[in-house]
JSON list of C-alpha atoms and ligand atoms in Angstrom, two decimals:
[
{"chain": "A", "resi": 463, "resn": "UNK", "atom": "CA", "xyz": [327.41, 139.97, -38.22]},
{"chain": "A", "resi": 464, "resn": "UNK", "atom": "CA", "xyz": [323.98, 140.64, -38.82]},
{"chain": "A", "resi": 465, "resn": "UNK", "atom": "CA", "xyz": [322.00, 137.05, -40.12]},
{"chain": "A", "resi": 466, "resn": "UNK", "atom": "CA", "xyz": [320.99, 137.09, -43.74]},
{"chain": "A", "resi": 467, "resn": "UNK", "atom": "CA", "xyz": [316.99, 137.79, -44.52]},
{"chain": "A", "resi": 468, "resn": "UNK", "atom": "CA", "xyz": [316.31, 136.39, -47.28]},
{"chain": "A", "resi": 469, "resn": "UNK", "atom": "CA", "xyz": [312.34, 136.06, -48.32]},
{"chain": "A", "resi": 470, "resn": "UNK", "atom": "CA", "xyz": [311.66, 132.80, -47.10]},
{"chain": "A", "resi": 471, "resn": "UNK", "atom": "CA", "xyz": [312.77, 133.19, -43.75]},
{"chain": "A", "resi": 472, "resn": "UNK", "atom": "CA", "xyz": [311.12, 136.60, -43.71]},
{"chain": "A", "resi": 473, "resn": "UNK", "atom": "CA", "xyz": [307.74, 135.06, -44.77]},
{"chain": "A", "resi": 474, "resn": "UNK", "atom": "CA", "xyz": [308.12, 132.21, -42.30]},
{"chain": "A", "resi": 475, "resn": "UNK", "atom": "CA", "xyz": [308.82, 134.93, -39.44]},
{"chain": "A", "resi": 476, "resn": "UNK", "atom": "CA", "xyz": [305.72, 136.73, -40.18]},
{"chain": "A", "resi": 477, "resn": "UNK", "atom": "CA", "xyz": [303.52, 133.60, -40.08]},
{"chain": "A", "resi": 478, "resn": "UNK", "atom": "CA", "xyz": [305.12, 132.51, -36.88]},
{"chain": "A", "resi": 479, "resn": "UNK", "atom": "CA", "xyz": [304.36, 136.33, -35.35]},
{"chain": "A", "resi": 480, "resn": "UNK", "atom": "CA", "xyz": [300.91, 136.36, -37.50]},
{"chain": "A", "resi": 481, "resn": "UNK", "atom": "CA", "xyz": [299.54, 133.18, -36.28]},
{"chain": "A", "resi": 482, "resn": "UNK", "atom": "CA", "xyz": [300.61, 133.48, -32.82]},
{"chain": "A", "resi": 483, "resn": "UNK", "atom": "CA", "xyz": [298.63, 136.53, -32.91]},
{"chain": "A", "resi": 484, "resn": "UNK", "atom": "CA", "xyz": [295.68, 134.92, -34.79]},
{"chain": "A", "resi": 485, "resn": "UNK", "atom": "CA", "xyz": [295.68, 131.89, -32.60]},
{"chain": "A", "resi": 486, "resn": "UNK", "atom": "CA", "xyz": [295.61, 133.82, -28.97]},
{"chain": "A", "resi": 487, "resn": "UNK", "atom": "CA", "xyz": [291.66, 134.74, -29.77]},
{"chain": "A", "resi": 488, "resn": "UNK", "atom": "CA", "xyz": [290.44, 131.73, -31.30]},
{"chain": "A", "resi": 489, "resn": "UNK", "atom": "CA", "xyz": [291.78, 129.83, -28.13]},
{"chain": "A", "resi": 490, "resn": "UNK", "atom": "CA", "xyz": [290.60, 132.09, -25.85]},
{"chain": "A", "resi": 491, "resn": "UNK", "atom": "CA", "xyz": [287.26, 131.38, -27.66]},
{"chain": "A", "resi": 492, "resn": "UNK", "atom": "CA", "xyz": [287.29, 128.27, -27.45]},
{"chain": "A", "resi": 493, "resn": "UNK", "atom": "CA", "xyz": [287.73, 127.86, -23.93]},
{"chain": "A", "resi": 494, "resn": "UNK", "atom": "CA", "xyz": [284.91, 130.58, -23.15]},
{"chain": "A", "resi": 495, "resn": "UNK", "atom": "CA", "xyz": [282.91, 128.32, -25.35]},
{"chain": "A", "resi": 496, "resn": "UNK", "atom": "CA", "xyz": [283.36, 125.23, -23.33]},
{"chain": "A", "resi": 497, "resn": "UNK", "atom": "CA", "xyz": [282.89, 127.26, -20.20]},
{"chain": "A", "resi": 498, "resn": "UNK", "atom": "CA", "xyz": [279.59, 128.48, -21.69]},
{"chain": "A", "resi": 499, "resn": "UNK", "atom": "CA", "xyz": [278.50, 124.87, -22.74]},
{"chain": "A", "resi": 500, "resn": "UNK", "atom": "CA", "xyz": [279.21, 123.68, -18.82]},
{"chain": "A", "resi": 501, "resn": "UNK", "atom": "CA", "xyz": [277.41, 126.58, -17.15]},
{"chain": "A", "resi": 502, "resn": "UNK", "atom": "CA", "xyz": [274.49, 126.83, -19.73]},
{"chain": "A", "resi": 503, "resn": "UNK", "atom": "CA", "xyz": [272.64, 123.53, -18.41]},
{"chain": "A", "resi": 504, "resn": "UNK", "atom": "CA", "xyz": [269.54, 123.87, -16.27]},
{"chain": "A", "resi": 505, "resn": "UNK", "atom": "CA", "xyz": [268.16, 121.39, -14.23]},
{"chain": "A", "resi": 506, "resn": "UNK", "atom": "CA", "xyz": [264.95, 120.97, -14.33]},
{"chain": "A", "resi": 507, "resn": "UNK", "atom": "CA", "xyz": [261.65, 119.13, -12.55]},
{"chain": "A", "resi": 508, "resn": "UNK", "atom": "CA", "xyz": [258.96, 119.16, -14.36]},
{"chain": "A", "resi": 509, "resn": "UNK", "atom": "CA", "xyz": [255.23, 117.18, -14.22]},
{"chain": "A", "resi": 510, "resn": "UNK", "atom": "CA", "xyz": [254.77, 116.35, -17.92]},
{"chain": "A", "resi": 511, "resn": "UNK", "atom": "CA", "xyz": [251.42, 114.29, -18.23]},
{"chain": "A", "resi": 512, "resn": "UNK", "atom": "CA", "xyz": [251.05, 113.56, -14.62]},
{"chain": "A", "resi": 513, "resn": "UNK", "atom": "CA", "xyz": [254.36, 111.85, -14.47]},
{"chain": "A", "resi": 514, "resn": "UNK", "atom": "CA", "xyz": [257.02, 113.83, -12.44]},
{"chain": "A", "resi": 515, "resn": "UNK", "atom": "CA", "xyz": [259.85, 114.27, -15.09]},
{"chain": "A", "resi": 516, "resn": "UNK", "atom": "CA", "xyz": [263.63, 115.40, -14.04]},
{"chain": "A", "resi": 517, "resn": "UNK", "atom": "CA", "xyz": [265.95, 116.74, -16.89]},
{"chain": "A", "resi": 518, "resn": "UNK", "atom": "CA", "xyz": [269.02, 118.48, -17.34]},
{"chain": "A", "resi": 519, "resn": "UNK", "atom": "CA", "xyz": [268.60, 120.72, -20.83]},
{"chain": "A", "resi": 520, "resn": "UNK", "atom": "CA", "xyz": [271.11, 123.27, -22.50]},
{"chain": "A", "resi": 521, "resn": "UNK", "atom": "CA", "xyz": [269.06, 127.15, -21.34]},
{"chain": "A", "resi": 522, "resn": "UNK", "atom": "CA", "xyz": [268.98, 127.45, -25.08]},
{"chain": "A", "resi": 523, "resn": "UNK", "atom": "CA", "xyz": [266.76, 124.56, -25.82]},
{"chain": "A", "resi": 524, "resn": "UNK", "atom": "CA", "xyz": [263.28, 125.13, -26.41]},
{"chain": "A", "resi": 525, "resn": "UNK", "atom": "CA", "xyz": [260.08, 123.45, -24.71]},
{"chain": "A", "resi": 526, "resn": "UNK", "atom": "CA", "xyz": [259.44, 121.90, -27.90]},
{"chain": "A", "resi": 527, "resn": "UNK", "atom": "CA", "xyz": [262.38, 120.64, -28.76]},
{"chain": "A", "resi": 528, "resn": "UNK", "atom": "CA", "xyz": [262.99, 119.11, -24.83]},
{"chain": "A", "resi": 529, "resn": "UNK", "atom": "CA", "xyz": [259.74, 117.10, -25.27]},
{"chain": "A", "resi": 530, "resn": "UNK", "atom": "CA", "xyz": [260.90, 115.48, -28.35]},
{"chain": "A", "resi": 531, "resn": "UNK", "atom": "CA", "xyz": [264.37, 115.53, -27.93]},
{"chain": "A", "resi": 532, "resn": "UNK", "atom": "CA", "xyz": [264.68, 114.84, -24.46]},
{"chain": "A", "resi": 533, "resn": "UNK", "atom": "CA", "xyz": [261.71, 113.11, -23.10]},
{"chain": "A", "resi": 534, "resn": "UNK", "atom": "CA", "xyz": [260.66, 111.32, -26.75]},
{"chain": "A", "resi": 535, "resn": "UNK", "atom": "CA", "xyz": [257.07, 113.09, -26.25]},
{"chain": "A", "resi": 536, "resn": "UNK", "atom": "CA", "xyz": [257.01, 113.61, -30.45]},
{"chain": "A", "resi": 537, "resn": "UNK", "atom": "CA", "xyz": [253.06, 114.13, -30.94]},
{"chain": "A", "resi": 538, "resn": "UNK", "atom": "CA", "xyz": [253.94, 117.42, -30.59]},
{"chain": "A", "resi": 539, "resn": "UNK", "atom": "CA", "xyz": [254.77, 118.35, -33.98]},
{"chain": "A", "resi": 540, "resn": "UNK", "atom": "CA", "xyz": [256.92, 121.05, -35.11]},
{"chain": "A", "resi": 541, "resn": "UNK", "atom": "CA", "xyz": [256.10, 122.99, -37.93]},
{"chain": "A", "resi": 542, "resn": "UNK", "atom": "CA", "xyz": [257.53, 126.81, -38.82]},
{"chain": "A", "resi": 543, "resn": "UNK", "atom": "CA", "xyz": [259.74, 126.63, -35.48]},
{"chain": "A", "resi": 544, "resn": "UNK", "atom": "CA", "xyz": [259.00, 130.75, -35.23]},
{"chain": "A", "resi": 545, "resn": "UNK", "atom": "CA", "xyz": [255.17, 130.79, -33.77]},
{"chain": "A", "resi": 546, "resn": "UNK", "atom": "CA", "xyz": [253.41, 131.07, -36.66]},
{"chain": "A", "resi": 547, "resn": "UNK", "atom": "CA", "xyz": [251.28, 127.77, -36.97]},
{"chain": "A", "resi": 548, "resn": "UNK", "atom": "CA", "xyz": [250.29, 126.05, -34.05]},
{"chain": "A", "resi": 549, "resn": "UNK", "atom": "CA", "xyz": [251.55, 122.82, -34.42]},
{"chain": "A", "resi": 550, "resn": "UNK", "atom": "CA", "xyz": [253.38, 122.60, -31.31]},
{"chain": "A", "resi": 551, "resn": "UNK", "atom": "CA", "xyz": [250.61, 123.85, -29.14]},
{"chain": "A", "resi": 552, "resn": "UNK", "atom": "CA", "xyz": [250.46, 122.51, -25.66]},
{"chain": "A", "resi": 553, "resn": "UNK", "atom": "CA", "xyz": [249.53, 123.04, -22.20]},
{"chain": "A", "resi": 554, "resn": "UNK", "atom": "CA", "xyz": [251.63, 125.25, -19.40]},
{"chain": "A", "resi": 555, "resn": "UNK", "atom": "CA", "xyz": [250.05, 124.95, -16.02]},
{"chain": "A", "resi": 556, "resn": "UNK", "atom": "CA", "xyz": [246.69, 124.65, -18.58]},
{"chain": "A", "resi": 557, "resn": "UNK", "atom": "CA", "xyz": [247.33, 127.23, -20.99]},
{"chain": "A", "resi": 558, "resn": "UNK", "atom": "CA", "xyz": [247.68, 126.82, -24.24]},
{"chain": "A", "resi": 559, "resn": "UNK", "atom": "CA", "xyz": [251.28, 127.79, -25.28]},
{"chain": "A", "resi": 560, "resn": "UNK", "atom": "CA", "xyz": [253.05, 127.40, -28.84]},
{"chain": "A", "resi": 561, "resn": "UNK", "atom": "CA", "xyz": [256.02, 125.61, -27.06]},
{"chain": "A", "resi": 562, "resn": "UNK", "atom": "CA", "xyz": [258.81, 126.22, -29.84]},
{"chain": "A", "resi": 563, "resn": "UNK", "atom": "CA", "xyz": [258.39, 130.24, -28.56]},
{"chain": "A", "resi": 564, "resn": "UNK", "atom": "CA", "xyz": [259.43, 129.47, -25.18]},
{"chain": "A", "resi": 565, "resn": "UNK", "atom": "CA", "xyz": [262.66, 128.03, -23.10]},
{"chain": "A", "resi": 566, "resn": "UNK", "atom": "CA", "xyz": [262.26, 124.59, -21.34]},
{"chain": "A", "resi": 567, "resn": "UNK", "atom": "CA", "xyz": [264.50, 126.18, -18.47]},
{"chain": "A", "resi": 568, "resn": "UNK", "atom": "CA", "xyz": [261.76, 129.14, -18.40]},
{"chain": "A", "resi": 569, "resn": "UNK", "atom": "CA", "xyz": [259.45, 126.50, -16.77]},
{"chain": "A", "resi": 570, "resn": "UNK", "atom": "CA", "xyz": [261.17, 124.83, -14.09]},
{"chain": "A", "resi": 571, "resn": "UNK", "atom": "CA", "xyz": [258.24, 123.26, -11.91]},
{"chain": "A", "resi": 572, "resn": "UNK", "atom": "CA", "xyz": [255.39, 123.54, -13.68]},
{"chain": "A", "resi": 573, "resn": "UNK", "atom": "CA", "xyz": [252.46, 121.27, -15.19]},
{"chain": "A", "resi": 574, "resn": "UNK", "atom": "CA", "xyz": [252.72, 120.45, -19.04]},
{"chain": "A", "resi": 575, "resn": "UNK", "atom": "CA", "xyz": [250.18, 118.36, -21.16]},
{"chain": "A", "resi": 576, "resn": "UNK", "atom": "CA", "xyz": [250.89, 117.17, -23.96]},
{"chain": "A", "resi": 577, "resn": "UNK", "atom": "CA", "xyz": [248.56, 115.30, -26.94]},
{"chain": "A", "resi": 578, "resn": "UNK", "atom": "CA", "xyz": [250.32, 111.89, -25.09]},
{"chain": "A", "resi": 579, "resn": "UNK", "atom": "CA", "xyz": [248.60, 112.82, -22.05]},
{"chain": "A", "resi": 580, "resn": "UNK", "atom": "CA", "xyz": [245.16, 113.35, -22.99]},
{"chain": "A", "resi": 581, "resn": "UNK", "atom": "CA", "xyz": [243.29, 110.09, -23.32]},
{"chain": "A", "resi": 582, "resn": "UNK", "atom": "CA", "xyz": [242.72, 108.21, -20.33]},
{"chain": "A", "resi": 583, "resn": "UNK", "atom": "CA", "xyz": [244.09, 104.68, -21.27]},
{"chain": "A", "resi": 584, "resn": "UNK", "atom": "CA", "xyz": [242.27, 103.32, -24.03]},
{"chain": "A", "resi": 585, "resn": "UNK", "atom": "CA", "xyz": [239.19, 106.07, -23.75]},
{"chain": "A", "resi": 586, "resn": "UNK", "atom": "CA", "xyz": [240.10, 108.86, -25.97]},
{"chain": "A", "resi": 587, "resn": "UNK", "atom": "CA", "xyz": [239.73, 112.21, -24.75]},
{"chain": "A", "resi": 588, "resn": "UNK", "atom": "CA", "xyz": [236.46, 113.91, -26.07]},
{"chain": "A", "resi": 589, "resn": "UNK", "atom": "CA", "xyz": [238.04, 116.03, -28.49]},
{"chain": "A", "resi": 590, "resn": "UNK", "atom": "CA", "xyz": [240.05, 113.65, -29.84]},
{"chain": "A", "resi": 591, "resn": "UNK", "atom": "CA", "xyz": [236.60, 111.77, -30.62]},
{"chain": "A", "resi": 592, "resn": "UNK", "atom": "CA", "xyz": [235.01, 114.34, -32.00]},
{"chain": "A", "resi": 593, "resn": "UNK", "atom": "CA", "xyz": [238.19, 115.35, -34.37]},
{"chain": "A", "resi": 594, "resn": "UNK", "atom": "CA", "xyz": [237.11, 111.40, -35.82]},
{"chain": "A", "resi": 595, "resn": "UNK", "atom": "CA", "xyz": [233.55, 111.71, -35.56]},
{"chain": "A", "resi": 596, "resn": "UNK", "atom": "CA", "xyz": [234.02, 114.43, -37.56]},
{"chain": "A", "resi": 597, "resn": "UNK", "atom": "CA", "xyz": [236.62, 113.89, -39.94]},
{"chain": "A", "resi": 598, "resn": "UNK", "atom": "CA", "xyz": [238.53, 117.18, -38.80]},
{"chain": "A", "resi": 599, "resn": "UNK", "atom": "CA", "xyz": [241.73, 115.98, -40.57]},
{"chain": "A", "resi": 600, "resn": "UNK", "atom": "CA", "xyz": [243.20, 114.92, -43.61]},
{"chain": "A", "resi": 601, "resn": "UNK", "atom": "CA", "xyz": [247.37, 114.71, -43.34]},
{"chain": "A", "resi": 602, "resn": "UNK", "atom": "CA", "xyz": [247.18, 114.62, -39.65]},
{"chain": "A", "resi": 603, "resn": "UNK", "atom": "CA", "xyz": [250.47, 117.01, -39.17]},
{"chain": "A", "resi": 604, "resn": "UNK", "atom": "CA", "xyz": [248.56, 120.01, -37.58]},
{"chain": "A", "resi": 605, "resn": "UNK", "atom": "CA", "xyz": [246.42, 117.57, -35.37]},
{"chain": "A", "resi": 606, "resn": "UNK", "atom": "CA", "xyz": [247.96, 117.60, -32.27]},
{"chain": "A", "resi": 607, "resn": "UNK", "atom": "CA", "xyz": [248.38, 121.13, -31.95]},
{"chain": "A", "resi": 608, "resn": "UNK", "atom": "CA", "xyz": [244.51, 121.25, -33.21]},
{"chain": "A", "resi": 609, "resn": "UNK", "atom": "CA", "xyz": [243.25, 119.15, -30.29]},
{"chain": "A", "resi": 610, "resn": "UNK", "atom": "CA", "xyz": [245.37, 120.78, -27.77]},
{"chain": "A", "resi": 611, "resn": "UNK", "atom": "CA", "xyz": [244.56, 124.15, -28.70]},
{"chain": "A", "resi": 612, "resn": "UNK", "atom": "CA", "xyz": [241.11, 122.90, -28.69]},
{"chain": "A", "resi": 613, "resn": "UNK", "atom": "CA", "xyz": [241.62, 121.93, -25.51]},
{"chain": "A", "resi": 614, "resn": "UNK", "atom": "CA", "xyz": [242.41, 125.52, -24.42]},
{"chain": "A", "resi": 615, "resn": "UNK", "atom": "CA", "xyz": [239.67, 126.80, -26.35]},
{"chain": "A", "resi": 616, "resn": "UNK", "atom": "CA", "xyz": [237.00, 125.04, -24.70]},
{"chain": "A", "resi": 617, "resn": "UNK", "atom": "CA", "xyz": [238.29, 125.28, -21.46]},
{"chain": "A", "resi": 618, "resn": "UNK", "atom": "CA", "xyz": [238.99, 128.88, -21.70]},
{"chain": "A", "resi": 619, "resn": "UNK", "atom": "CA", "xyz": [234.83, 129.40, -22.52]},
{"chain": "A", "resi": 620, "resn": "UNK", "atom": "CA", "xyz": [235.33, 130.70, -26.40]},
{"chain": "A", "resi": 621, "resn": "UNK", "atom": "CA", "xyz": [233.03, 127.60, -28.01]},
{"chain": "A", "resi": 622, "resn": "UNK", "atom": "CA", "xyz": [229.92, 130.09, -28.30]},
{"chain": "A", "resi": 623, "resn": "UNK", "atom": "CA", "xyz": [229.67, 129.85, -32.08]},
{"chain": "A", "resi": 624, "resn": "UNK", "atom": "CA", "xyz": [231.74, 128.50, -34.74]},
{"chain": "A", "resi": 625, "resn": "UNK", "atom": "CA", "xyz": [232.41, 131.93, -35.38]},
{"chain": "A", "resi": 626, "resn": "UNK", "atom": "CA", "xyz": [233.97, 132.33, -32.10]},
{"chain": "A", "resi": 627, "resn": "UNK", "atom": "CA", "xyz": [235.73, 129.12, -32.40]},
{"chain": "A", "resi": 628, "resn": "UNK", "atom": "CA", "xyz": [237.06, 130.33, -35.90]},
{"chain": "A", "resi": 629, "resn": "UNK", "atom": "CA", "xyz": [238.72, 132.98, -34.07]},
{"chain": "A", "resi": 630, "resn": "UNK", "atom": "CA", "xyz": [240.29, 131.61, -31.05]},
{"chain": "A", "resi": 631, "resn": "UNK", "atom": "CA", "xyz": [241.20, 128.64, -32.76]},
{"chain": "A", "resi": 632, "resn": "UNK", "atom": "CA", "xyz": [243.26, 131.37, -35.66]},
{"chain": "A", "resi": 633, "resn": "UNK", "atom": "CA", "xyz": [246.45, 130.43, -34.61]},
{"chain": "A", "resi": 634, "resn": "UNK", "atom": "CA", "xyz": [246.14, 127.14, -35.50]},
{"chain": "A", "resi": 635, "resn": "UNK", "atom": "CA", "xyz": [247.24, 127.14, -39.10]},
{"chain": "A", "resi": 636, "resn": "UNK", "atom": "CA", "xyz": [246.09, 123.62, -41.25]},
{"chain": "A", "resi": 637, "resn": "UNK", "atom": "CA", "xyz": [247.37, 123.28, -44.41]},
{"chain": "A", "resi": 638, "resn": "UNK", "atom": "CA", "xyz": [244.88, 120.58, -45.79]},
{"chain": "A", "resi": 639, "resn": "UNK", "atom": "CA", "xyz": [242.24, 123.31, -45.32]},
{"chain": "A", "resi": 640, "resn": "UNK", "atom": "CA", "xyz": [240.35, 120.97, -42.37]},
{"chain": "A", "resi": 641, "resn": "UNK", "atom": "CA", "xyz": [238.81, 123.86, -40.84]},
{"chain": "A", "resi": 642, "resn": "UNK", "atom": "CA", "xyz": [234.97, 123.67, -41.31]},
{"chain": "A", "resi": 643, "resn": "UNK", "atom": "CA", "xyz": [235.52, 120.09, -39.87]},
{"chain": "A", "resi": 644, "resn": "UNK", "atom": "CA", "xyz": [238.09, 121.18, -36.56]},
{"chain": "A", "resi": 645, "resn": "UNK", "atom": "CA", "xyz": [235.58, 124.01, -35.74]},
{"chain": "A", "resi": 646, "resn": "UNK", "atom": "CA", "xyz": [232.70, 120.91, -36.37]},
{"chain": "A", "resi": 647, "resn": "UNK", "atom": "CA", "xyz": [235.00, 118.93, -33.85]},
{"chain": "A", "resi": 648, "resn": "UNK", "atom": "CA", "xyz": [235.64, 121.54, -31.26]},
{"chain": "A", "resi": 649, "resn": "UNK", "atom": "CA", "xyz": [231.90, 122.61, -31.02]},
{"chain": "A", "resi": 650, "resn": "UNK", "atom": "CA", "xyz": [230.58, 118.69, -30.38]},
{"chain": "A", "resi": 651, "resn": "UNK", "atom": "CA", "xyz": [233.19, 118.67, -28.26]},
{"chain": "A", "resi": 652, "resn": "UNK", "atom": "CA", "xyz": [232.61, 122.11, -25.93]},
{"chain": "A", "resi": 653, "resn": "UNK", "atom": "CA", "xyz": [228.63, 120.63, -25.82]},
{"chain": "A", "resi": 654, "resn": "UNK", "atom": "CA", "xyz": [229.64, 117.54, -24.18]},
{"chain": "A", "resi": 655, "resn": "UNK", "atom": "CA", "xyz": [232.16, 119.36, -21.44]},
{"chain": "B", "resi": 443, "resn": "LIG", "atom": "FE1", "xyz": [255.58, 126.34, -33.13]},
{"chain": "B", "resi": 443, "resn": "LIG", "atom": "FE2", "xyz": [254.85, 126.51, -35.68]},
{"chain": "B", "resi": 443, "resn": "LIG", "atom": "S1", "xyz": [256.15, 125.03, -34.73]},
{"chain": "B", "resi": 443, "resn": "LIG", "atom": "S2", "xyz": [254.16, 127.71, -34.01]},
{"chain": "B", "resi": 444, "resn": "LIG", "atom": "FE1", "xyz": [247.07, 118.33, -42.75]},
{"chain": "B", "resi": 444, "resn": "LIG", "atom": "FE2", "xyz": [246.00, 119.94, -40.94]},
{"chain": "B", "resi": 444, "resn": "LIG", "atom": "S1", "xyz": [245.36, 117.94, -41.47]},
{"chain": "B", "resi": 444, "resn": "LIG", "atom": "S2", "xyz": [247.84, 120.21, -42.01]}
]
């Protein structure tokens, strides 16, 4: 004789058949997931400030975030997070890079300065003088990304006027409105190099 189906053991069928169903995907998710977290890491060995530097990052993690996150460098500021204001400017094998655009794992190898690696012990670096000699900063937040963009800028010859300055220097965004004073600081300091 056929089993009586009444509505509660009809609705507690379907869930049983329903959530089976649901529950196949969300496991197999899960599972790719974890395989995805485990073959997602990149080793890396980098020279960060002259120091050799070995570190094992997720391939999603962004130069900026590595240097704070994972080696503690946090003079390099972030800002927007999306390469529109400079703040996390630093060197790649000498150019200047906004490093919140760009993978750590993309740069397996290479030679990274940071604003920590600029002075040379207790003997600031000359732009970093000059950005106090001439008072090229007020809240200090866009600073490091100033001076190392700076950096680039002088090195890469574009120090011929402050007009020039003004435009190499454009993707350096400062919110206190220090400019008259960075391009001050980045001209003393391209005279002295
Ligand atoms: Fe990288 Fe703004 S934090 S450009
Ligand atoms: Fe404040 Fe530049 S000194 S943002």
């Amino acid at each position: 004789m056929r089993p009586e189906l009444n509505r509660r053991t009809f609705v507690g069928a379907s869930f049983a058949v329903t959530g089976a169903v649901a529950a196949g995907p969300l496991l197999t998710g899960c599972e790719s997931h974890e395989n995805t977290d485990s073959s997602n890491t990149a080793r890396l060995r980098l020279h960060v400030n002259g120091q050799p530097a070995d570190v094992t990052v997720d391939t999603r993690t962004s130069l900026l975030d590595m240097l704070r996150e994972d080696l503690g460098l946090t003079g390099t500021k972030k800002g927007c997070d999306q390469g529109a204001c400079g703040a996390c400017t630093v060197l790649v094998d000498g150019t200047r890079i906004n490093s919140c655009l760009t993978l750590a794992a993309m740069h397996d190898g290479a030679e990274i300065r940071t604003i920590e690696g600029l002075a040379d012990g207790d003997r600031l670096h000359p732009l970093q003088q000059a950005f106090i000699d001439t008072d090229a900063f007020q809240c200090g937040y866009c600073t490091s990304g100033q001076i190392m963009s700076g950096v680039g800028c002088i090195a890469e010859g574009h120090t011929g006027s402050d007009a020039e300055i003004r435009e190499w220097m454009s993707g350096n965004i400062c919110r206190c409105g220090a400019y008259t004073n960075i391009v001050a600081a980045v001209s003393k300091a391209a005279k002295r190099a």
